């Protein structure tokens, strides 16, 4: 009975009863994140960028590259795994200062490799981007 009660509390806390739950910005299911572009004003224009994972533990950013395309990046620094932050020009690791362009390419600071690129598919009719993490 105690185990069932704990399971019911966990299901209630997750909101929809599914592992991963629903983030404020989209749906997370396993390694797939579906992002509603309308929830992120920064993504309305080409060049706009936003962190879109809803704090799921696997930080993800989208960058709008054209009217119909997006690039997605893991925000895990390739140096030591710190979550990198968005800046006006790209991304910055707060721990050791690695700088990355908005295309995820290392530009300076702590020497490391480029940010990991993720597959992003834009469904224009739904206004949603599917990211495979």
MMTF fields as JSON, N, C-alpha, C and O atoms, coordinates in Angstrom:
{
  "mmtfVersion": "1.0.0",
  "mmtfProducer": "UNKNOWN",
  "numBonds": 531,
  "numAtoms": 532,
  "numGroups": 133,
  "numChains": 1,
  "numModels": 1,
  "chainsPerModel": [1],
  "groupsPerChain": [133],
  "chainIdList": ["A"],
  "bondAtomList": [4, 2, 8, 6, 12, 10, 16, 14, 20, 18, 24, 22, 28, 26, 32, 30, 36, 34, 40, 38, 44, 42, 48, 46, 52, 50, 56, 54, 60, 58, 64, 62, 68, 66, 72, 70, 76, 74, 80, 78, 84, 82, 88, 86, 92, 90, 96, 94, 100, 98, 104, 102, 108, 106, 112, 110, 116, 114, 120, 118, 124, 122, 128, 126, 132, 130, 136, 134, 140, 138, 144, 142, 148, 146, 152, 150, 156, 154, 160, 158, 164, 162, 168, 166, 172, 170, 176, 174, 180, 178, 184, 182, 188, 186, 192, 190, 196, 194, 200, 198, 204, 202, 208, 206, 212, 210, 216, 214, 220, 218, 224, 222, 228, 226, 232, 230, 236, 234, 240, 238, 244, 242, 248, 246, 252, 250, 256, 254, 260, 258, 264, 262, 268, 266, 272, 270, 276, 274, 280, 278, 284, 282, 288, 286, 292, 290, 296, 294, 300, 298, 304, 302, 308, 306, 312, 310, 316, 314, 320, 318, 324, 322, 328, 326, 332, 330, 336, 334, 340, 338, 344, 342, 348, 346, 352, 350, 356, 354, 360, 358, 364, 362, 368, 366, 372, 370, 376, 374, 380, 378, 384, 382, 388, 386, 392, 390, 396, 394, 400, 398, 404, 402, 408, 406, 412, 410, 416, 414, 420, 418, 424, 422, 428, 426, 432, 430, 436, 434, 440, 438, 444, 442, 448, 446, 452, 450, 456, 454, 460, 458, 464, 462, 468, 466, 472, 470, 476, 474, 480, 478, 484, 482, 488, 486, 492, 490, 496, 494, 500, 498, 504, 502, 508, 506, 512, 510, 516, 514, 520, 518, 524, 522, 528, 526],
  "bondOrderList": [1, 1, 1, 1, 1, 1, 1, 1, 1, 1, 1, 1, 1, 1, 1, 1, 1, 1, 1, 1, 1, 1, 1, 1, 1, 1, 1, 1, 1, 1, 1, 1, 1, 1, 1, 1, 1, 1, 1, 1, 1, 1, 1, 1, 1, 1, 1, 1, 1, 1, 1, 1, 1, 1, 1, 1, 1, 1, 1, 1, 1, 1, 1, 1, 1, 1, 1, 1, 1, 1, 1, 1, 1, 1, 1, 1, 1, 1, 1, 1, 1, 1, 1, 1, 1, 1, 1, 1, 1, 1, 1, 1, 1, 1, 1, 1, 1, 1, 1, 1, 1, 1, 1, 1, 1, 1, 1, 1, 1, 1, 1, 1, 1, 1, 1, 1, 1, 1, 1, 1, 1, 1, 1, 1, 1, 1, 1, 1, 1, 1, 1, 1],
  "groupList": [{"groupName": "UNK", "atomNameList": ["N", "CA", "C", "O"], "elementList": ["N", "C", "C", "O"], "formalChargeList": [0, 0, 0, 0], "bondAtomList": [1, 0, 2, 1, 3, 2], "bondOrderList": [1, 1, 2], "singleLetterCode": "X", "chemCompType": "L-PEPTIDE LINKING"}],
  "groupTypeList": [0, 0, 0, 0, 0, 0, 0, 0, 0, 0, 0, 0, 0, 0, 0, 0, 0, 0, 0, 0, 0, 0, 0, 0, 0, 0, 0, 0, 0, 0, 0, 0, 0, 0, 0, 0, 0, 0, 0, 0, 0, 0, 0, 0, 0, 0, 0, 0, 0, 0, 0, 0, 0, 0, 0, 0, 0, 0, 0, 0, 0, 0, 0, 0, 0, 0, 0, 0, 0, 0, 0, 0, 0, 0, 0, 0, 0, 0, 0, 0, 0, 0, 0, 0, 0, 0, 0, 0, 0, 0, 0, 0, 0, 0, 0, 0, 0, 0, 0, 0, 0, 0, 0, 0, 0, 0, 0, 0, 0, 0, 0, 0, 0, 0, 0, 0, 0, 0, 0, 0, 0, 0, 0, 0, 0, 0, 0, 0, 0, 0, 0, 0, 0],
  "groupIdList": [1, 2, 3, 4, 5, 6, 7, 8, 9, 10, 11, 12, 13, 14, 15, 16, 17, 18, 19, 20, 21, 22, 23, 24, 25, 26, 27, 28, 29, 30, 31, 32, 33, 34, 35, 36, 37, 38, 39, 40, 41, 42, 43, 44, 45, 46, 47, 48, 49, 50, 51, 52, 53, 54, 55, 56, 57, 58, 59, 60, 61, 62, 63, 64, 65, 66, 67, 68, 69, 70, 71, 72, 73, 74, 75, 76, 77, 78, 79, 80, 81, 82, 83, 84, 85, 86, 87, 88, 89, 90, 91, 92, 93, 94, 95, 96, 97, 98, 99, 100, 101, 102, 103, 104, 105, 106, 107, 108, 109, 110, 111, 112, 113, 114, 115, 116, 117, 118, 119, 120, 121, 122, 123, 124, 125, 126, 127, 128, 129, 130, 131, 132, 133],
  "secStructList": [7, 2, 2, 2, 2, 2, 2, 2, 2, 2, 2, 2, 2, 2, 1, 1, 1, 1, 6, 6, 7, 3, 3, 6, 6, 3, 3, 3, 3, 6, 6, 3, 3, 3, 3, 3, 4, 4, 4, 7, 4, 4, 4, 4, 1, 6, 6, 7, 3, 3, 3, 7, 1, 6, 6, 7, 1, 1, 7, 3, 3, 3, 3, 3, 3, 3, 6, 6, 3, 3, 3, 3, 3, 3, 7, 5, 7, 6, 6, 6, 7, 7, 5, 7, 3, 3, 7, 1, 1, 3, 3, 3, 7, 6, 6, 6, 7, 7, 3, 3, 3, 6, 6, 1, 7, 3, 3, 3, 1, 1, 7, 7, 7, 7, 7, 7, 3, 3, 3, 3, 3, 3, 3, 6, 6, 6, 6, 3, 3, 3, 3, 3, 7],
  "xCoordList": [0.82, 0.0, 0.862, 0.556, 1.948, 2.831, 3.467, 3.621, 3.834, 4.442, 3.445, 3.82, 2.179, 1.16, 0.907, 0.712, 0.91, 0.729, 1.882, 1.661, 3.118, 4.28, 4.21, 4.537, 3.785, 3.644, 2.589, 2.784, 1.473, 0.415, 0.904, 0.574, 1.69, 2.237, 3.212, 3.21, 4.044, 4.977, 4.235, 4.606, 3.198, 2.421, 1.767, 1.737, 1.25, 0.633, 1.665, 1.387, 2.856, 3.903, 4.365, 4.714, 4.369, 4.813, 3.764, 4.08, 2.558, 1.517, 0.753, -0.472, 1.451, 0.732, 0.94, 0.43, 1.695, 1.889, 2.881, 3.049, 3.546, 4.514, 5.913, 6.127, 6.857, 8.239, 8.647, 8.365, 9.309, 9.708, 8.729, 9.142, 7.468, 6.465, 6.379, 6.899, 5.732, 5.586, 6.277, 6.001, 7.158, 7.845, 6.953, 6.037, 7.199, 6.389, 6.488, 5.614, 7.539, 7.78, 7.416, 7.324, 7.211, 6.927, 6.816, 6.679, 6.874, 6.731, 8.059, 8.739, 8.429, 9.65, 9.248, 8.463, 9.779, 9.513, 10.818, 11.252, 11.437, 12.721, 13.752, 14.063, 14.29, 15.313, 14.75, 15.508, 13.432, 12.797, 12.165, 11.468, 12.419, 11.854, 11.1, 11.674, 9.815, 9.02, 8.779, 8.203, 9.22, 9.187, 8.207, 8.294, 7.271, 6.367, 7.085, 7.369, 7.372, 8.139, 7.439, 8.107, 6.125, 5.363, 5.634, 5.415, 6.103, 6.393, 7.704, 8.024, 8.467, 9.763, 9.85, 10.216, 9.523, 9.555, 10.903, 10.941, 12.002, 13.322, 13.466, 14.297, 12.678, 12.774, 11.911, 11.868, 11.226, 10.359, 11.163, 10.666, 12.403, 13.22, 14.474, 15.007, 14.933, 16.178, 17.305, 17.433, 18.116, 19.207, 18.834, 19.709, 17.539, 17.102, 17.489, 17.551, 17.75, 18.154, 17.457, 17.153, 17.204, 16.566, 16.912, 17.08, 17.016, 17.114, 15.694, 14.787, 15.479, 14.121, 13.799, 12.741, 14.679, 14.479, 13.601, 13.255, 13.23, 12.378, 13.03, 12.332, 14.358, 15.064, 15.029, 15.042, 14.986, 14.832, 16.06, 16.006, 17.158, 18.381, 19.324, 20.511, 18.816, 19.651, 19.432, 18.522, 20.253, 20.016, 20.177, 21.15, 19.19, 19.136, 18.809, 17.98, 19.482, 19.176, 18.777, 19.277, 17.863, 17.504, 17.955, 17.873, 18.436, 18.794, 18.046, 18.141, 17.299, 16.569, 17.548, 18.146, 17.709, 18.685, 18.05, 18.743, 16.738, 15.997, 14.52, 14.157, 13.675, 12.234, 11.701, 10.678, 12.389, 11.879, 12.891, 12.722, 13.944, 14.948, 15.51, 15.585, 15.901, 16.487, 17.7, 17.758, 18.666, 19.767, 19.555, 19.088, 19.899, 19.767, 21.134, 21.912, 21.407, 22.688, 22.478, 21.59, 23.315, 23.406, 24.138, 25.146, 23.637, 24.293, 25.256, 25.582, 25.706, 26.704, 28.077, 28.403, 28.879, 30.207, 31.03, 31.042, 31.704, 32.493, 33.805, 34.542, 34.114, 35.342, 35.15, 35.841, 34.207, 33.999, 32.537, 32.221, 31.632, 30.235, 29.373, 28.228, 29.879, 29.089, 28.023, 28.244, 26.885, 25.851, 26.286, 26.538, 26.372, 26.758, 25.539, 24.4, 25.798, 24.741, 24.629, 25.605, 23.435, 23.237, 23.751, 23.612, 24.351, 24.781, 24.217, 23.554, 24.47, 23.969, 24.669, 24.14, 25.856, 26.62, 26.743, 27.383, 26.155, 26.293, 26.14, 25.104, 27.22, 27.172, 28.477, 29.532, 28.404, 29.578, 29.522, 28.499, 30.643, 30.742, 31.114, 32.145, 30.293, 30.573, 31.749, 32.288, 32.154, 33.239, 34.627, 35.436, 34.915, 36.27, 36.348, 37.421, 35.231, 35.246, 35.265, 35.537, 34.984, 34.914, 33.77, 32.678, 34.038, 33.036, 32.712, 33.597, 31.432, 30.958, 30.078, 29.339, 30.163, 29.304, 27.87, 27.601, 26.959, 25.566, 25.406, 24.328, 26.473, 26.48, 27.138, 27.381, 27.432, 28.004, 29.492, 30.047, 30.147, 31.571, 32.412, 32.174, 33.402, 34.293, 35.018, 35.533, 35.056, 35.676, 36.806, 37.586, 36.911, 37.974, 37.736, 36.791, 38.633, 38.57, 39.148, 39.989, 38.71, 39.196, 39.11, 38.053, 40.201, 40.229, 39.371, 39.539, 38.465, 37.571, 37.03, 37.402, 36.167, 35.571, 34.25, 33.775, 33.674, 32.395, 31.291, 31.416, 30.206, 29.041, 28.465, 28.57, 27.864, 27.255, 26.004, 25.102, 25.964, 24.806, 23.777, 24.12, 22.514, 21.41, 20.537, 20.499, 19.847, 18.946, 17.695, 17.049, 17.352, 16.158, 15.33, 15.84, 14.054, 13.145, 11.982, 11.294, 11.753, 10.693, 9.447, 9.5, 8.334, 7.029, 6.35, 5.811, 6.371, 5.848, 4.35, 3.882, 3.596, 2.144, 1.826, 0.898, 2.599, 2.362, 3.108, 2.811, 4.08, 4.874, 5.722, 5.948, 6.199, 6.948, 8.229, 8.288, 9.249, 10.532, 10.696, 10.525, 11.027, 11.337, 12.855, 13.543, 13.365, 14.807, 15.073, 14.438, 16.021, 16.453, 17.707, 18.756, 17.555, 18.666, 19.479, 20.474],
  "yCoordList": [-1.196, 0.0, 1.257, 2.227, 1.234, 2.4, 2.657, 3.807, 1.582, 1.737, 2.34, 3.185, 1.918, 2.471, 3.936, 4.733, 4.298, 5.694, 6.539, 7.633, 6.035, 6.767, 6.928, 7.989, 5.88, 5.948, 6.975, 7.732, 6.995, 7.965, 9.387, 10.278, 9.621, 10.947, 11.355, 12.504, 10.412, 10.691, 11.029, 11.97, 10.278, 10.516, 11.893, 12.606, 12.265, 13.579, 14.68, 15.693, 14.491, 15.497, 15.682, 16.791, 14.605, 14.696, 15.341, 15.78, 15.408, 16.09, 15.174, 15.085, 14.488, 13.664, 12.176, 11.35, 11.83, 10.436, 9.714, 8.501, 10.427, 9.793, 10.238, 11.386, 9.329, 9.666, 10.808, 10.781, 11.801, 12.962, 14.105, 15.264, 13.821, 14.855, 15.843, 15.595, 16.942, 17.992, 19.239, 19.708, 19.764, 20.999, 22.173, 22.004, 23.361, 24.517, 24.869, 25.551, 24.41, 24.79, 23.718, 24.019, 22.506, 21.444, 20.112, 20.06, 19.05, 17.712, 16.995, 17.016, 16.354, 15.572, 14.116, 13.732, 13.305, 11.876, 11.164, 11.121, 10.606, 9.942, 10.919, 11.905, 10.654, 11.515, 12.522, 13.16, 12.676, 13.607, 14.763, 14.563, 15.959, 17.177, 17.883, 18.17, 18.169, 18.91, 20.302, 20.453, 21.309, 22.689, 23.504, 23.53, 24.171, 25.096, 26.439, 27.105, 26.824, 28.037, 29.271, 30.203, 29.289, 30.435, 30.713, 31.83, 29.716, 29.904, 30.638, 30.961, 30.907, 31.554, 32.747, 32.581, 33.946, 35.143, 35.349, 35.869, 34.951, 35.118, 34.32, 34.663, 33.269, 32.431, 32.924, 32.289, 34.047, 34.586, 35.113, 35.144, 35.529, 36.132, 35.307, 34.653, 35.351, 34.681, 35.231, 36.443, 34.33, 34.716, 34.619, 34.651, 34.501, 34.387, 33.042, 32.035, 33.038, 31.813, 31.73, 32.75, 30.5, 30.3, 28.925, 27.968, 28.84, 27.537, 26.996, 27.695, 25.744, 25.247, 23.951, 23.368, 23.487, 22.183, 22.215, 21.156, 23.381, 23.468, 22.936, 22.528, 22.932, 22.456, 20.951, 20.449, 20.223, 18.772, 18.012, 16.791, 18.7, 18.021, 17.82, 17.565, 17.929, 17.873, 19.181, 19.281, 20.184, 21.518, 21.577, 21.076, 22.209, 22.304, 23.74, 24.402, 24.209, 25.531, 25.372, 24.498, 26.24, 26.35, 27.712, 28.704, 27.751, 28.995, 28.993, 28.04, 30.07, 30.155, 30.588, 31.661, 29.74, 30.008, 30.521, 31.084, 30.337, 30.885, 30.87, 30.47, 31.303, 31.314, 29.912, 29.744, 28.897, 27.53, 26.535, 25.325, 27.036, 26.113, 26.576, 27.769, 25.59, 25.818, 24.916, 23.83, 25.372, 24.533, 24.275, 25.148, 23.074, 22.72, 22.291, 21.646, 22.662, 22.341, 21.86, 22.329, 20.915, 20.562, 21.72, 22.205, 22.156, 23.231, 22.691, 23.385, 21.463, 20.875, 21.192, 20.767, 21.941, 22.311, 21.047, 20.119, 21.036, 19.871, 19.794, 18.819, 20.793, 20.774, 19.938, 18.937, 20.347, 19.611, 19.401, 19.054, 19.604, 19.26, 20.306, 20.016, 21.501, 22.576, 23.041, 23.0, 23.475, 24.039, 25.429, 26.303, 25.623, 26.925, 27.838, 27.375, 29.126, 30.137, 30.764, 30.811, 31.245, 32.017, 33.426, 33.981, 34.002, 35.392, 36.065, 35.413, 37.345, 38.039, 37.569, 37.75, 36.968, 36.53, 35.015, 34.536, 34.255, 32.802, 32.2, 32.336, 31.516, 30.785, 30.978, 31.168, 30.928, 31.112, 30.128, 29.996, 29.437, 28.546, 29.385, 30.057, 29.355, 30.173, 29.658, 30.409, 28.416, 27.866, 28.269, 28.746, 28.084, 28.321, 29.269, 29.446, 29.88, 30.931, 30.515, 31.345, 29.252, 28.865, 29.634, 29.734, 30.182, 30.937, 30.183, 29.638, 30.163, 29.483, 30.434, 31.236, 30.34, 31.162, 30.647, 29.618, 31.37, 30.92, 29.674, 29.08, 29.269, 28.017, 26.906, 25.82, 27.171, 26.165, 25.94, 24.999, 26.789, 26.623, 27.325, 28.487, 26.599, 27.17, 28.371, 28.309, 29.486, 30.714, 31.23, 32.073, 30.748, 31.25, 30.851, 30.134, 31.342, 30.941, 29.548, 29.133, 28.83, 27.47, 26.648, 26.577, 26.044, 25.244, 23.999, 23.251, 23.793, 22.638, 22.437, 23.165, 21.467, 21.241, 22.002, 22.585, 21.99, 22.662, 22.025, 20.884, 22.777, 22.215, 21.086, 21.103, 20.119, 18.998, 19.482, 20.057, 19.24, 19.586, 18.471, 17.291, 18.851, 17.899, 18.024, 19.081, 16.966, 16.999, 17.784, 17.507, 18.763, 19.593, 19.602, 19.91, 19.264, 19.236, 20.17, 20.025, 21.139, 22.128, 21.722, 21.496, 21.634, 21.382, 22.743, 23.236, 23.351, 24.703, 24.775, 25.761, 23.751, 23.759, 23.772, 24.453, 23.017, 22.947, 24.044, 24.304, 24.691, 25.699, 25.086, 25.706, 23.858, 23.139, 22.558, 22.15, 22.53, 21.933, 20.662, 20.679, 19.566, 18.318, 18.194, 18.256, 18.019, 17.892, 16.497, 16.049, 15.813, 14.506, 14.733, 15.135, 14.456, 14.7, 13.461, 13.434],
  "zCoordList": [0.0, 0.0, 0.0, -0.693, 0.785, 0.847, -0.521, -0.934, -1.217, -2.534, -3.518, -4.331, -3.458, -4.343, -4.049, -4.967, -2.765, -2.381, -2.914, -3.432, -2.789, -3.287, -4.802, -5.334, -5.491, -6.941, -7.348, -8.299, -6.621, -6.912, -6.688, -7.47, -5.63, -5.375, -6.476, -6.918, -6.915, -7.987, -9.269, -9.971, -9.579, -10.785, -10.728, -11.731, -9.579, -9.415, -9.596, -10.237, -9.036, -9.139, -10.576, -10.979, -11.347, -12.744, -13.628, -14.734, -13.182, -13.94, -14.866, -14.775, -15.757, -16.711, -16.482, -17.238, -15.432, -15.091, -15.98, -15.848, -16.888, -17.76, -17.381, -16.989, -17.499, -17.21, -18.135, -19.333, -17.572, -18.365, -18.205, -18.195, -18.083, -17.869, -19.017, -20.105, -18.772, -19.76, -19.253, -18.149, -20.044, -19.697, -20.084, -20.889, -19.528, -19.88, -21.362, -21.897, -22.02, -23.4, -24.411, -25.601, -23.996, -24.949, -24.242, -23.02, -24.993, -24.448, -24.516, -25.543, -23.408, -23.357, -23.276, -22.409, -24.173, -24.151, -24.465, -25.615, -23.438, -23.639, -24.15, -23.482, -25.34, -25.925, -26.909, -27.639, -26.943, -27.873, -27.107, -26.112, -27.585, -27.015, -28.13, -29.181, -27.913, -28.892, -28.325, -27.247, -29.056, -28.584, -29.405, -30.632, -28.735, -29.391, -29.529, -28.534, -30.757, -31.016, -30.442, -29.996, -30.448, -29.947, -28.466, -27.998, -27.732, -26.307, -26.06, -24.916, -27.121, -26.988, -27.93, -29.094, -27.455, -28.299, -28.997, -30.112, -28.363, -28.967, -30.257, -31.099, -30.431, -31.622, -32.777, -33.831, -32.589, -33.637, -34.819, -35.946, -34.567, -35.624, -35.894, -34.998, -37.139, -37.51, -36.641, -36.467, -36.098, -35.208, -33.74, -32.875, -33.45, -32.065, -31.473, -32.178, -30.165, -29.476, -28.129, -27.512, -27.675, -26.382, -25.842, -26.598, -24.519, -23.868, -23.815, -23.363, -24.277, -24.485, -23.756, -23.99, -22.882, -22.246, -21.014, -20.489, -20.535, -19.354, -18.095, -17.167, -18.04, -16.856, -16.693, -15.569, -17.801, -17.767, -17.308, -17.162, -17.079, -16.695, -17.867, -17.665, -19.097, -20.298, -21.039, -21.862, -20.758, -21.312, -22.825, -23.388, -23.471, -24.928, -25.325, -24.7, -26.386, -26.944, -28.399, -29.108, -28.834, -30.244, -30.733, -30.009, -31.977, -32.646, -33.974, -34.747, -34.232, -35.506, -36.588, -36.502, -37.616, -38.675, -39.957, -40.804, -40.116, -41.255, -40.883, -39.777, -41.801, -41.526, -41.28, -40.615, -41.815, -41.712, -41.138, -41.291, -40.475, -39.951, -38.612, -38.319, -37.816, -36.505, -36.34, -36.916, -35.551, -35.109, -33.628, -32.897, -33.19, -31.774, -31.249, -31.952, -30.001, -29.379, -27.956, -27.243, -27.562, -26.156, -25.482, -25.995, -24.35, -23.61, -22.56, -21.597, -22.742, -21.857, -22.438, -23.546, -21.685, -22.158, -22.412, -21.603, -23.54, -23.91, -23.137, -23.284, -22.322, -21.521, -20.265, -20.073, -19.398, -18.144, -17.799, -16.662, -18.759, -18.536, -17.861, -17.511, -17.667, -17.076, -18.067, -19.277, -17.572, -18.449, -18.882, -18.053, -20.207, -20.738, -20.812, -20.874, -20.803, -20.825, -22.205, -22.954, -22.539, -23.759, -23.53, -22.441, -24.574, -24.549, -25.8, -26.607, -25.964, -27.145, -28.42, -29.517, -28.285, -29.453, -29.581, -30.518, -28.677, -28.718, -27.34, -26.69, -26.898, -25.638, -24.879, -25.485, -23.533, -22.684, -21.524, -20.853, -21.298, -20.144, -18.919, -18.927, -17.873, -16.694, -15.857, -15.044, -16.034, -15.209, -15.685, -14.89, -16.969, -17.439, -18.627, -19.203, -19.001, -19.998, -21.456, -22.323, -21.752, -23.164, -23.815, -23.257, -25.013, -25.761, -27.046, -27.704, -27.386, -28.581, -29.378, -28.807, -30.692, -31.548, -31.476, -30.857, -32.111, -32.144, -33.003, -33.037, -33.702, -34.462, -33.65, -34.175, -32.358, -31.475, -31.649, -31.082, -32.426, -32.718, -31.653, -31.323, -31.118, -30.114, -30.702, -31.818, -29.933, -30.427, -29.557, -30.002, -28.335, -27.467, -26.032, -25.704, -25.177, -23.779, -23.627, -24.425, -22.62, -22.379, -23.665, -24.292, -24.047, -25.269, -25.083, -24.121, -26.003, -25.979, -27.392, -28.313, -27.558, -28.875, -28.99, -28.016, -30.163, -30.409, -29.57, -29.124, -29.36, -28.68, -29.533, -30.759, -28.874, -29.594, -30.316, -29.707, -31.626, -32.437, -32.332, -32.399, -32.168, -32.071, -33.313, -33.942, -33.665, -34.812, -34.456, -33.445, -35.286, -35.076, -36.353, -37.429, -36.23, -37.363, -37.086, -36.075, -37.986, -37.791, -38.565, -39.774, -37.864, -38.472, -38.568, -37.577, -39.744, -39.898, -39.607, -39.037, -39.987, -39.748, -38.257, -37.819, -37.482, -36.036, -35.281, -34.115, -35.94, -35.255, -34.163, -33.124, -34.394, -33.373, -33.939, -35.099, -33.102, -33.455, -32.63, -31.411, -33.298, -32.608, -32.542, -33.561, -31.319, -31.094, -30.564, -29.61, -31.195, -30.704, -29.874, -30.378, -28.561, -27.645, -27.543, -26.82]
}
